[in-house]
Tab-separated table of C-alpha atoms in Angstrom:
chain	number	residue	atom	x	y	z
A	1	MET	CA	-86.777	-8.537	-15.359
A	2	PRO	CA	-87.475	-11.226	-18.016
A	3	SER	CA	-84.494	-12.450	-19.932
A	4	VAL	CA	-84.583	-12.921	-23.687
A	5	LYS	CA	-84.277	-16.560	-24.660
A	6	MET	CA	-84.557	-16.126	-28.453
A	7	ASN	CA	-82.064	-14.316	-30.688
A	8	GLN	CA	-84.149	-11.543	-32.216
A	9	GLY	CA	-81.990	-11.208	-35.302
A	10	ASN	CA	-82.441	-14.888	-36.127
A	11	ASN	CA	-86.173	-15.111	-35.439
A	12	VAL	CA	-87.613	-17.304	-38.170
A	13	LEU	CA	-90.649	-15.009	-38.423
A	14	GLY	CA	-88.407	-12.324	-39.891
A	15	THR	CA	-86.000	-14.413	-41.965
A	16	GLN	CA	-87.624	-17.463	-43.591
A	17	PRO	CA	-89.438	-17.204	-46.972
A	18	ILE	CA	-93.061	-16.155	-46.536
A	19	PRO	CA	-94.837	-18.968	-48.484
A	20	GLY	CA	-93.151	-21.707	-46.487
A	21	MET	CA	-93.569	-19.713	-43.257
A	22	ILE	CA	-97.313	-19.379	-43.813
A	23	TRP	CA	-97.775	-23.119	-44.173
A	24	LYS	CA	-95.406	-23.872	-41.286
A	25	PHE	CA	-97.675	-21.886	-38.974
A	26	ALA	CA	-100.973	-22.400	-40.789
A	27	ILE	CA	-100.956	-26.193	-41.124
A	28	PRO	CA	-100.957	-26.850	-37.341
A	29	ALA	CA	-103.623	-24.149	-36.934
A	30	ILE	CA	-105.680	-25.709	-39.736
A	31	ILE	CA	-105.372	-29.168	-38.198
A	32	SER	CA	-106.447	-27.765	-34.827
A	33	ALA	CA	-109.412	-25.912	-36.284
A	34	MET	CA	-110.506	-28.788	-38.511
A	35	THR	CA	-110.146	-31.388	-35.779
A	36	ASN	CA	-112.169	-29.271	-33.394
A	37	GLN	CA	-114.894	-28.834	-36.009
A	38	VAL	CA	-114.760	-32.542	-36.829
A	39	TYR	CA	-115.621	-33.223	-33.212
A	40	ASN	CA	-118.453	-30.661	-33.245
A	41	LEU	CA	-119.790	-32.208	-36.428
A	42	ILE	CA	-119.513	-35.773	-35.136
A	43	ALA	CA	-121.129	-34.756	-31.848
A	44	GLN	CA	-124.077	-33.408	-33.838
A	45	VAL	CA	-124.240	-36.680	-35.751
A	46	TYR	CA	-124.202	-38.680	-32.491
A	47	ILE	CA	-126.963	-36.486	-31.075
A	48	GLY	CA	-128.985	-36.600	-34.299
A	49	TRP	CA	-128.918	-40.403	-34.441
A	50	SER	CA	-129.562	-40.953	-30.724
A	51	VAL	CA	-131.725	-38.013	-29.586
A	52	GLY	CA	-133.095	-36.649	-32.847
A	53	ASP	CA	-133.943	-33.192	-34.155
A	54	LEU	CA	-134.677	-31.796	-30.684
A	55	GLY	CA	-131.156	-32.681	-29.548
A	56	ILE	CA	-129.604	-30.935	-32.557
A	57	ALA	CA	-131.816	-27.909	-31.917
A	58	ALA	CA	-130.786	-27.895	-28.237
A	59	THR	CA	-127.098	-27.586	-29.083
A	60	ASN	CA	-127.981	-24.880	-31.611
A	61	VAL	CA	-129.737	-22.650	-29.078
A	62	ALA	CA	-126.837	-23.179	-26.644
A	63	PHE	CA	-124.326	-22.245	-29.345
A	64	PRO	CA	-124.096	-18.530	-28.397
A	65	LEU	CA	-122.315	-19.575	-25.193
A	66	ALA	CA	-119.788	-21.531	-27.256
A	67	ILE	CA	-119.288	-18.454	-29.416
A	68	LEU	CA	-118.726	-16.384	-26.263
A	69	ILE	CA	-115.934	-18.777	-25.228
A	70	THR	CA	-114.304	-18.260	-28.619
A	71	ALA	CA	-114.820	-14.489	-28.369
A	72	LEU	CA	-113.117	-14.146	-24.989
A	73	SER	CA	-110.329	-16.488	-26.088
A	74	ALA	CA	-109.733	-14.245	-29.095
A	75	LEU	CA	-109.955	-11.028	-27.045
A	76	PHE	CA	-107.216	-12.029	-24.625
A	77	GLY	CA	-105.433	-14.727	-26.655
A	78	MET	CA	-105.264	-13.130	-30.086
A	79	GLY	CA	-104.924	-9.661	-28.573
A	80	GLY	CA	-102.137	-10.844	-26.283
A	81	ALA	CA	-100.394	-12.705	-29.102
A	82	ALA	CA	-100.540	-9.684	-31.422
A	83	LYS	CA	-99.175	-7.320	-28.773
A	84	PHE	CA	-96.530	-9.875	-27.796
A	85	GLY	CA	-95.441	-10.228	-31.433
A	86	LEU	CA	-95.211	-6.472	-31.912
A	87	TYR	CA	-93.102	-6.103	-28.760
A	88	MET	CA	-90.796	-8.941	-29.781
A	89	GLY	CA	-90.372	-7.416	-33.236
A	90	GLN	CA	-89.448	-4.114	-31.536
A	91	GLY	CA	-86.970	-5.853	-29.192
A	92	LYS	CA	-88.953	-5.226	-25.970
A	93	PRO	CA	-88.931	-8.547	-24.035
A	94	GLU	CA	-90.033	-7.124	-20.673
A	95	GLU	CA	-93.221	-5.673	-22.134
A	96	ALA	CA	-93.772	-8.899	-24.072
A	97	SER	CA	-93.554	-10.972	-20.880
A	98	GLN	CA	-96.027	-8.727	-19.039
A	99	THR	CA	-98.428	-9.042	-21.958
A	100	ILE	CA	-98.434	-12.842	-21.745
A	101	GLY	CA	-98.971	-12.853	-17.964
A	102	ASN	CA	-101.823	-10.347	-18.010
A	103	ALA	CA	-103.539	-12.085	-20.914
A	104	LEU	CA	-103.561	-15.404	-19.038
A	105	VAL	CA	-105.004	-13.868	-15.876
A	106	LEU	CA	-107.759	-12.185	-17.898
A	107	MET	CA	-108.680	-15.518	-19.509
A	108	VAL	CA	-109.140	-17.236	-16.158
A	109	VAL	CA	-111.084	-14.402	-14.505
A	110	SER	CA	-113.435	-13.893	-17.455
A	111	GLY	CA	-114.039	-17.648	-17.734
A	112	LEU	CA	-115.096	-17.965	-14.120
A	113	ALA	CA	-117.389	-14.936	-14.394
A	114	VAL	CA	-119.145	-16.219	-17.515
A	115	SER	CA	-119.499	-19.739	-16.115
A	116	ILE	CA	-121.189	-18.516	-12.939
A	117	ALA	CA	-123.463	-16.029	-14.705
A	118	ALA	CA	-124.524	-18.526	-17.382
A	119	THR	CA	-125.450	-21.082	-14.726
A	120	VAL	CA	-127.391	-18.658	-12.522
A	121	PHE	CA	-129.399	-17.255	-15.441
A	122	LEU	CA	-129.554	-20.440	-17.505
A	123	ARG	CA	-133.294	-20.730	-18.195
A	124	PRO	CA	-133.910	-17.103	-19.245
A	125	LEU	CA	-130.750	-17.215	-21.355
A	126	LEU	CA	-131.898	-20.298	-23.263
A	127	TYR	CA	-135.305	-18.762	-23.893
A	128	ALA	CA	-133.587	-15.621	-25.158
A	129	PHE	CA	-131.427	-17.785	-27.418
A	130	GLY	CA	-134.561	-19.156	-29.115
A	131	ALA	CA	-135.407	-22.366	-27.215
A	132	THR	CA	-138.935	-23.740	-27.185
A	133	GLU	CA	-140.336	-25.784	-24.301
A	134	ALA	CA	-139.694	-29.013	-26.205
A	135	ILE	CA	-136.067	-28.036	-26.878
A	136	MET	CA	-135.541	-26.873	-23.286
A	137	THR	CA	-135.804	-30.477	-22.067
A	138	TYR	CA	-132.482	-31.230	-23.739
A	139	ALA	CA	-130.880	-27.781	-23.685
A	140	ILE	CA	-130.844	-27.408	-19.887
A	141	PRO	CA	-128.890	-30.570	-18.945
A	142	TYR	CA	-126.533	-30.059	-21.895
A	143	THR	CA	-125.718	-26.439	-21.003
A	144	LEU	CA	-125.443	-26.988	-17.249
A	145	ILE	CA	-122.556	-29.370	-17.848
A	146	THR	CA	-120.840	-27.363	-20.598
A	147	ASN	CA	-120.931	-24.271	-18.370
A	148	ILE	CA	-118.452	-26.003	-16.043
A	149	GLY	CA	-115.938	-26.184	-18.858
A	150	ILE	CA	-116.138	-22.507	-19.873
A	151	PRO	CA	-113.056	-21.315	-17.885
A	152	PHE	CA	-111.002	-24.240	-19.194
A	153	GLY	CA	-112.173	-23.684	-22.759
A	154	ILE	CA	-111.222	-20.003	-22.711
A	155	LEU	CA	-107.809	-20.749	-21.197
A	156	ALA	CA	-107.016	-23.582	-23.619
A	157	VAL	CA	-107.976	-21.745	-26.812
A	158	GLY	CA	-106.572	-18.403	-25.647
A	159	ALA	CA	-103.256	-19.945	-24.602
A	160	SER	CA	-102.952	-21.676	-27.982
A	161	TYR	CA	-102.680	-18.219	-29.603
A	162	LEU	CA	-99.852	-17.292	-27.219
A	163	ILE	CA	-98.032	-20.580	-27.806
A	164	ARG	CA	-98.250	-20.088	-31.579
A	165	ALA	CA	-96.867	-16.545	-31.191
A	166	ASP	CA	-93.973	-18.032	-29.193
A	167	GLY	CA	-92.937	-19.843	-32.372
A	168	SER	CA	-94.428	-23.245	-31.480
A	169	PRO	CA	-97.325	-23.831	-33.903
A	170	SER	CA	-97.090	-27.608	-33.503
A	171	PHE	CA	-97.502	-27.480	-29.733
A	172	SER	CA	-100.338	-24.978	-30.165
A	173	MET	CA	-101.986	-27.633	-32.309
A	174	LEU	CA	-101.340	-30.249	-29.632
A	175	VAL	CA	-103.201	-28.149	-27.055
A	176	VAL	CA	-106.382	-28.309	-29.125
A	177	LEU	CA	-105.905	-31.850	-30.410
A	178	SER	CA	-105.488	-33.353	-26.957
A	179	GLY	CA	-108.975	-32.289	-25.910
A	180	VAL	CA	-110.609	-33.040	-29.248
A	181	ILE	CA	-109.193	-36.567	-29.465
A	182	PHE	CA	-110.396	-37.229	-25.922
A	183	ASN	CA	-113.847	-35.975	-26.953
A	184	LEU	CA	-113.965	-38.199	-29.995
A	185	ILE	CA	-113.307	-41.239	-27.819
A	186	ALA	CA	-115.331	-40.290	-24.742
A	187	ALA	CA	-118.500	-38.894	-26.378
A	188	PRO	CA	-119.769	-42.174	-27.891
A	189	VAL	CA	-118.771	-44.068	-24.723
A	190	PHE	CA	-120.771	-41.693	-22.515
A	191	LEU	CA	-123.650	-41.355	-24.981
A	192	PHE	CA	-124.131	-44.952	-26.081
A	193	GLY	CA	-122.072	-47.143	-23.752
A	194	LEU	CA	-123.090	-45.479	-20.470
A	195	GLU	CA	-126.442	-44.281	-21.868
A	196	MET	CA	-125.937	-40.763	-20.485
A	197	GLY	CA	-127.861	-39.114	-23.324
A	198	ILE	CA	-127.059	-35.590	-24.450
A	199	GLY	CA	-125.424	-34.929	-21.067
A	200	GLY	CA	-122.738	-37.465	-21.996
A	201	VAL	CA	-121.721	-35.390	-25.003
A	202	ALA	CA	-121.571	-32.302	-22.793
A	203	LEU	CA	-119.435	-34.119	-20.199
A	204	ALA	CA	-116.977	-35.278	-22.878
A	205	THR	CA	-116.670	-31.691	-24.101
A	206	THR	CA	-115.980	-30.350	-20.598
A	207	LEU	CA	-113.403	-32.999	-19.739
A	208	GLY	CA	-111.688	-32.402	-23.089
A	209	GLN	CA	-111.417	-28.688	-22.324
A	210	MET	CA	-109.848	-29.502	-18.964
A	211	LEU	CA	-107.269	-31.725	-20.637
A	212	SER	CA	-106.408	-29.078	-23.245
A	213	SER	CA	-105.945	-26.406	-20.591
A	214	ALA	CA	-103.614	-28.724	-18.642
A	215	VAL	CA	-101.451	-29.230	-21.752
A	216	ALA	CA	-101.346	-25.456	-22.322
A	217	ILE	CA	-100.319	-24.780	-18.722
A	218	TYR	CA	-97.489	-27.298	-19.048
A	219	TYR	CA	-96.065	-25.442	-22.048
A	220	LEU	CA	-96.375	-22.038	-20.395
A	221	ARG	CA	-94.617	-23.226	-17.231
A	222	VAL	CA	-91.909	-25.395	-18.791
A	223	LYS	CA	-91.356	-24.723	-22.482
A	224	PHE	CA	-92.106	-21.052	-23.221
A	225	LYS	CA	-88.984	-19.915	-25.090
A	226	SER	CA	-89.144	-16.270	-26.209
A	227	VAL	CA	-89.000	-14.703	-22.745
A	228	SER	CA	-88.970	-15.857	-19.125
A	229	LEU	CA	-92.416	-15.591	-17.551
A	230	LYS	CA	-91.989	-14.080	-14.085
A	231	ARG	CA	-94.550	-13.883	-11.284
A	232	GLU	CA	-94.706	-10.091	-11.435
A	233	GLY	CA	-95.813	-10.327	-15.055
A	234	PHE	CA	-99.127	-11.795	-13.857
A	235	GLN	CA	-100.009	-8.672	-11.843
A	236	LEU	CA	-102.739	-6.907	-13.796
A	237	ARG	CA	-101.737	-3.498	-15.135
A	238	GLY	CA	-104.122	-1.066	-16.774
A	239	ALA	CA	-101.842	-0.144	-19.661
A	240	VAL	CA	-101.136	-3.789	-20.490
A	241	ILE	CA	-104.819	-4.729	-20.323
A	242	LYS	CA	-105.678	-1.809	-22.590
A	243	GLY	CA	-103.091	-2.895	-25.165
A	244	VAL	CA	-104.241	-6.518	-25.162
A	245	CYS	CA	-107.925	-5.670	-25.398
A	246	ALA	CA	-107.348	-3.066	-28.118
A	247	LEU	CA	-105.729	-5.574	-30.447
A	248	GLY	CA	-108.114	-8.390	-29.544
A	249	SER	CA	-111.258	-6.275	-29.769
A	250	ALA	CA	-111.840	-6.808	-33.496
A	251	ALA	CA	-111.852	-10.605	-33.153
A	252	PHE	CA	-113.855	-10.335	-29.921
A	253	PHE	CA	-116.581	-8.204	-31.444
A	254	THR	CA	-116.642	-10.354	-34.558
A	255	HIS	CA	-117.470	-13.391	-32.416
A	256	LEU	CA	-119.744	-11.408	-30.104
A	257	ALA	CA	-121.627	-10.090	-33.091
A	258	ALA	CA	-121.884	-13.656	-34.390
A	259	ALA	CA	-123.459	-14.670	-31.075
A	260	ALA	CA	-125.915	-11.776	-31.279
A	261	VAL	CA	-126.781	-12.702	-34.860
A	262	GLN	CA	-127.204	-16.329	-33.802
A	263	ILE	CA	-129.694	-15.250	-31.136
A	264	VAL	CA	-131.642	-12.999	-33.519
A	265	GLN	CA	-131.611	-15.690	-36.188
A	266	SER	CA	-132.756	-18.442	-33.802
A	267	ASN	CA	-135.650	-16.314	-32.615
A	268	ALA	CA	-136.562	-15.468	-36.209
A	269	LEU	CA	-136.464	-19.158	-37.129
A	270	ARG	CA	-138.574	-20.018	-34.098
A	271	TYR	CA	-141.186	-17.339	-34.880
A	272	TYR	CA	-141.384	-17.552	-38.665
A	273	GLY	CA	-140.710	-21.278	-38.676
A	274	ALA	CA	-143.873	-21.765	-36.618
A	275	GLN	CA	-145.809	-19.912	-39.335
A	276	SER	CA	-144.335	-22.067	-42.109
A	277	ILE	CA	-144.850	-25.692	-43.114
A	278	TYR	CA	-141.589	-26.645	-41.358
A	279	GLY	CA	-142.315	-25.708	-37.737
A	280	SER	CA	-139.935	-24.155	-35.179
A	281	GLU	CA	-138.035	-27.264	-34.144
A	282	ALA	CA	-137.229	-28.435	-37.685
A	283	THR	CA	-135.942	-25.013	-38.774
A	284	LEU	CA	-133.775	-24.635	-35.658
A	285	ALA	CA	-132.394	-28.151	-36.049
A	286	ALA	CA	-131.660	-27.590	-39.745
A	287	ALA	CA	-129.891	-24.300	-39.023
A	288	GLY	CA	-127.816	-25.971	-36.314
A	289	ALA	CA	-126.727	-28.765	-38.662
A	290	VAL	CA	-125.833	-26.370	-41.473
A	291	ILE	CA	-123.843	-24.121	-39.134
A	292	LYS	CA	-121.722	-27.087	-38.037
A	293	VAL	CA	-121.115	-28.128	-41.656
A	294	MET	CA	-120.154	-24.602	-42.635
A	295	ALA	CA	-117.838	-24.236	-39.630
A	296	PHE	CA	-116.062	-27.431	-40.653
A	297	LEU	CA	-115.611	-26.337	-44.265
A	298	MET	CA	-114.357	-22.887	-43.235
A	299	SER	CA	-112.025	-24.143	-40.513
A	300	VAL	CA	-109.208	-24.215	-43.082
A	301	VAL	CA	-109.705	-20.491	-43.689
A	302	ILE	CA	-109.633	-19.819	-39.964
A	303	GLY	CA	-106.453	-21.882	-39.661
A	304	ILE	CA	-104.748	-19.863	-42.409
A	305	SER	CA	-105.822	-16.652	-40.721
A	306	LEU	CA	-104.559	-17.692	-37.284
A	307	GLY	CA	-101.331	-19.099	-38.701
A	308	CYS	CA	-100.490	-15.762	-40.313
A	309	GLN	CA	-101.076	-13.701	-37.152
A	310	PRO	CA	-97.524	-14.013	-35.713
A	311	ILE	CA	-96.053	-13.372	-39.183
A	312	PHE	CA	-98.057	-10.165	-39.565
A	313	SER	CA	-97.271	-8.913	-36.060
A	314	TYR	CA	-93.541	-9.640	-35.917
A	315	ASN	CA	-92.712	-8.257	-39.352
A	316	TYR	CA	-94.863	-5.166	-38.921
A	317	GLY	CA	-93.153	-4.504	-35.580
A	318	SER	CA	-89.798	-4.946	-37.365
A	319	LYS	CA	-90.951	-2.572	-40.153
A	320	ARG	CA	-90.605	-5.310	-42.777
A	321	TYR	CA	-93.609	-4.082	-44.717
A	322	ASP	CA	-92.653	-6.047	-47.827
A	323	ARG	CA	-93.006	-9.306	-45.888
A	324	VAL	CA	-96.282	-8.185	-44.302
A	325	LYS	CA	-97.832	-7.407	-47.691
A	326	GLU	CA	-96.588	-10.629	-49.230
A	327	ALA	CA	-98.005	-12.659	-46.340
A	328	TYR	CA	-101.397	-10.933	-46.558
A	329	LYS	CA	-101.751	-11.382	-50.317
A	330	LEU	CA	-100.787	-15.043	-50.169
A	331	ALA	CA	-103.088	-15.695	-47.211
A	332	VAL	CA	-106.055	-14.128	-49.031
A	333	SER	CA	-105.365	-16.160	-52.176
A	334	TYR	CA	-105.101	-19.416	-50.195
A	335	ALA	CA	-108.253	-18.645	-48.187
A	336	THR	CA	-110.214	-17.778	-51.323
A	337	MET	CA	-109.286	-21.056	-53.004
A	338	VAL	CA	-110.562	-22.938	-49.958
A	339	SER	CA	-113.766	-20.877	-49.907
A	340	VAL	CA	-114.491	-21.677	-53.545
A	341	ILE	CA	-114.106	-25.404	-52.849
A	342	ALA	CA	-116.456	-25.088	-49.856
A	343	PHE	CA	-118.989	-23.235	-52.021
A	344	LEU	CA	-118.959	-25.987	-54.649
A	345	CYS	CA	-119.457	-28.707	-52.018
A	346	ILE	CA	-122.382	-26.859	-50.472
A	347	GLN	CA	-124.122	-26.101	-53.741
A	348	ILE	CA	-123.602	-29.487	-55.433
A	349	PHE	CA	-123.871	-31.984	-52.564
A	350	PRO	CA	-126.221	-30.517	-49.911
A	351	ARG	CA	-128.411	-33.585	-49.432
A	352	PRO	CA	-125.579	-36.148	-49.076
A	353	ILE	CA	-123.834	-33.854	-46.597
A	354	LEU	CA	-126.975	-33.393	-44.503
A	355	SER	CA	-127.773	-37.094	-44.509
A	356	ILE	CA	-125.002	-37.745	-41.965
A	357	PHE	CA	-127.208	-36.232	-39.254
A	358	GLY	CA	-129.633	-39.129	-39.465
A	359	SER	CA	-132.837	-37.121	-39.196
A	360	GLY	CA	-135.950	-38.969	-40.310
A	361	ASN	CA	-137.898	-35.740	-40.780
A	362	PRO	CA	-138.294	-34.790	-44.480
A	363	LEU	CA	-139.071	-31.200	-43.468
A	364	PHE	CA	-135.627	-31.023	-41.846
A	365	TYR	CA	-133.967	-31.895	-45.154
A	366	ASP	CA	-136.166	-29.633	-47.261
A	367	PHE	CA	-135.394	-26.565	-45.176
A	368	ALA	CA	-131.715	-27.429	-44.598
A	369	VAL	CA	-131.095	-27.764	-48.356
A	370	GLN	CA	-132.688	-24.356	-48.956
A	371	TYR	CA	-130.623	-22.936	-46.110
A	372	MET	CA	-127.392	-24.183	-47.688
A	373	HIS	CA	-128.275	-23.061	-51.207
A	374	ILE	CA	-129.466	-19.555	-50.307
A	375	TYR	CA	-128.030	-18.443	-46.961
A	376	LEU	CA	-124.541	-19.716	-47.831
A	377	PHE	CA	-124.546	-18.546	-51.458
A	378	MET	CA	-121.635	-16.107	-50.943
A	379	THR	CA	-119.393	-18.733	-49.355
A	380	PHE	CA	-116.910	-18.436	-52.246
A	381	ALA	CA	-115.977	-14.927	-50.992
A	382	ASN	CA	-115.977	-15.677	-47.271
A	383	GLY	CA	-112.233	-16.279	-47.007
A	384	ILE	CA	-111.329	-12.616	-47.398
A	385	GLN	CA	-112.894	-11.172	-44.253
A	386	PRO	CA	-111.359	-13.494	-41.578
A	387	VAL	CA	-107.855	-13.035	-42.989
A	388	THR	CA	-108.261	-9.260	-43.307
A	389	SER	CA	-109.722	-8.841	-39.835
A	390	THR	CA	-106.831	-10.821	-38.313
A	391	PHE	CA	-104.403	-8.806	-40.438
A	392	PHE	CA	-105.578	-5.436	-39.105
A	393	SER	CA	-105.569	-6.621	-35.487
A	394	SER	CA	-102.115	-8.158	-35.896
A	395	ILE	CA	-100.514	-4.932	-37.139
A	396	GLY	CA	-101.984	-2.840	-34.335
A	397	LYS	CA	-104.823	-1.245	-36.342
A	398	ALA	CA	-107.382	-2.095	-33.681
A	399	ARG	CA	-109.914	0.557	-34.688
A	400	MET	CA	-110.025	-0.613	-38.298
A	401	GLY	CA	-110.351	-4.218	-37.207
A	402	PHE	CA	-113.160	-3.222	-34.847
A	403	TRP	CA	-115.227	-1.515	-37.547
A	404	MET	CA	-114.660	-4.349	-39.958
A	405	SER	CA	-115.990	-6.778	-37.367
A	406	LEU	CA	-119.191	-4.741	-37.084
A	407	VAL	CA	-119.903	-4.224	-40.777
A	408	ARG	CA	-121.044	-7.712	-41.737
A	409	GLN	CA	-122.675	-8.889	-38.527
A	410	VAL	CA	-124.155	-5.815	-36.846
A	411	ILE	CA	-124.532	-3.130	-39.492
A	412	LEU	CA	-125.730	-5.428	-42.283
A	413	LEU	CA	-126.832	-8.923	-41.243
A	414	MET	CA	-128.730	-8.204	-38.034
A	415	PRO	CA	-131.013	-5.502	-39.521
A	416	LEU	CA	-131.652	-7.699	-42.559
A	417	LEU	CA	-132.645	-10.606	-40.297
A	418	LEU	CA	-135.133	-8.335	-38.573
A	419	ILE	CA	-136.545	-6.598	-41.665
A	420	LEU	CA	-136.646	-9.105	-44.536
A	421	PRO	CA	-138.755	-11.771	-42.752
A	422	ILE	CA	-141.477	-9.178	-42.191
A	423	PHE	CA	-142.052	-9.184	-45.948
A	424	TRP	CA	-140.839	-12.655	-47.001
A	425	GLY	CA	-141.396	-14.778	-43.898
A	426	ILE	CA	-138.927	-17.621	-43.402
A	427	ASN	CA	-137.354	-16.908	-46.814
A	428	GLY	CA	-136.323	-13.481	-45.547
A	429	VAL	CA	-134.070	-15.177	-43.002
A	430	LEU	CA	-132.382	-17.119	-45.788
A	431	TRP	CA	-131.735	-14.156	-48.092
A	432	ALA	CA	-130.282	-11.991	-45.319
A	433	GLY	CA	-127.046	-14.011	-45.417
A	434	PRO	CA	-125.882	-13.526	-49.034
A	435	LEU	CA	-126.956	-9.869	-49.099
A	436	ALA	CA	-124.885	-9.056	-46.017
A	437	ASP	CA	-121.911	-11.111	-47.236
A	438	GLY	CA	-121.882	-9.487	-50.675
A	439	ILE	CA	-121.835	-5.908	-49.382
A	440	ALA	CA	-119.334	-6.699	-46.622
A	441	VAL	CA	-116.751	-8.310	-48.909
A	442	VAL	CA	-116.687	-5.227	-51.167
A	443	LEU	CA	-116.010	-2.972	-48.168
A	444	VAL	CA	-113.315	-5.315	-46.822
A	445	ILE	CA	-111.486	-5.306	-50.156
A	446	LEU	CA	-111.526	-1.496	-50.227
A	447	PHE	CA	-110.134	-1.257	-46.663
A	448	ALA	CA	-107.389	-3.791	-47.395
A	449	ALA	CA	-106.344	-2.121	-50.655
A	450	ARG	CA	-106.003	1.196	-48.836
A	451	GLU	CA	-103.754	-0.389	-46.194
A	452	MET	CA	-101.564	-1.973	-48.883
A	453	ARG	CA	-101.017	1.492	-50.402
A	454	ILE	CA	-100.121	2.909	-46.991
A	455	MET	CA	-97.484	0.223	-46.418
A	456	THR	CA	-96.080	0.769	-49.906
A	457	GLY	CA	-95.607	4.416	-48.979
A	458	LEU	CA	-93.816	3.427	-45.762
A	459	GLN	CA	-91.533	1.151	-47.782
A	460	LEU	CA	-90.600	3.949	-50.150
A	461	LYS	CA	-89.707	6.229	-47.243
A	462	GLN	CA	-87.315	3.565	-45.940
A	463	VAL	CA	-85.367	3.263	-49.204
A	464	PRO	CA	-82.855	6.094	-48.648
A	465	ASP	CA	-82.054	4.908	-45.121
A	466	ALA	CA	-82.266	1.140	-45.339
A	467	GLY	CA	-82.003	0.312	-49.009
A	468	ILE	CA	-85.291	-1.571	-49.012
A	469	ALA	CA	-86.418	-2.536	-52.464
A	470	ARG	CA	-89.389	-0.705	-53.919
A	471	ASN	CA	-91.869	-3.568	-54.013
A	472	SER	CA	-95.518	-2.644	-54.363
């Protein structure tokens, strides 16, 4: 039986002021997310300057596999962290310990399965992801190497969620930073110094994932503080797996849907790009560059969202609905401010931003600027959905989180990507983004407002028994 190592009544998640608590947990998560995206952005710059547009396009068509790593990390990591937080808030350390053990086993098993399958079916997968024959020359060696790192990537990112839920946001940040810093140093050495080409960037990524997973394992074995992790907790149990996957499903399907959209979009760009003045390779390269820029700008929003997850879970499990509502409202306001800044950067400075990729193709710049102006037009509202999706998963509302994850990507964006280009060609791909974002954000706001009213009602019911103030 696991022993409790943290005094539940003094858990900082339930006692410290919410604004300071958000930044205590969010800042390390933001640094982790931003640093990781800095590496992805710099890697694209390295590839753009050394290999050219085809190299950028190659990493773009391989991107769905990277999204799958993030999806599985969120399924077992975020799901495990949310369930762990709820159990700790309820004072159930044994169940919390089993949740951590099962989540870790699921990360390793899923990583090995995906790595093997992606390697065996590599060529048909890359074609399905939108690669042309010219792009395939670079995509195959790049992906073969990154496939080796898939199990380590899933374990490192997934474990960082669990470490943050254990009350160690700084060490969670260290897990990610260790690999990213290694990548930043090794990638140019392999690419330019050893002249390994695009494979050198892939090797740096894989070795960085291995390092990050080693740092995570050290924490889990030596420093995990909430409960003692026993061997029996790593024996897979159906009920535990169901609980983890239920709470991680919203984030998982959000990322999975993003991968599906990426595939549909890449194929649309390949097909309709070939019919335009830009050509397939230029449109795919431009989309890949813009995606990396957008991911960097929005990494702060993701960091805020991830930092709030343990706050949501613990306080909801403790029935501190006032703290849950306060945390959600503050997180949304912070994320929206960041989104507005990102929107202004994209709309005002697209060309200077894109110039870092070093492409000498004017068609690349022409299409990429249009892509930023049109496809990313609703960026100012994009902070609401990640925070709200994490919020619902964190409080155990897995079904609501699941449907929210489908609305933007599957129900709206994917059909628009298939239908609009039939009438508008390549411009239809561009306009699908803001249309889907605009409708989705309205629905998300309605769902969140309803949940706030529900928690207000729960607060009012507690007043006679617990004397909780009637805060709305």
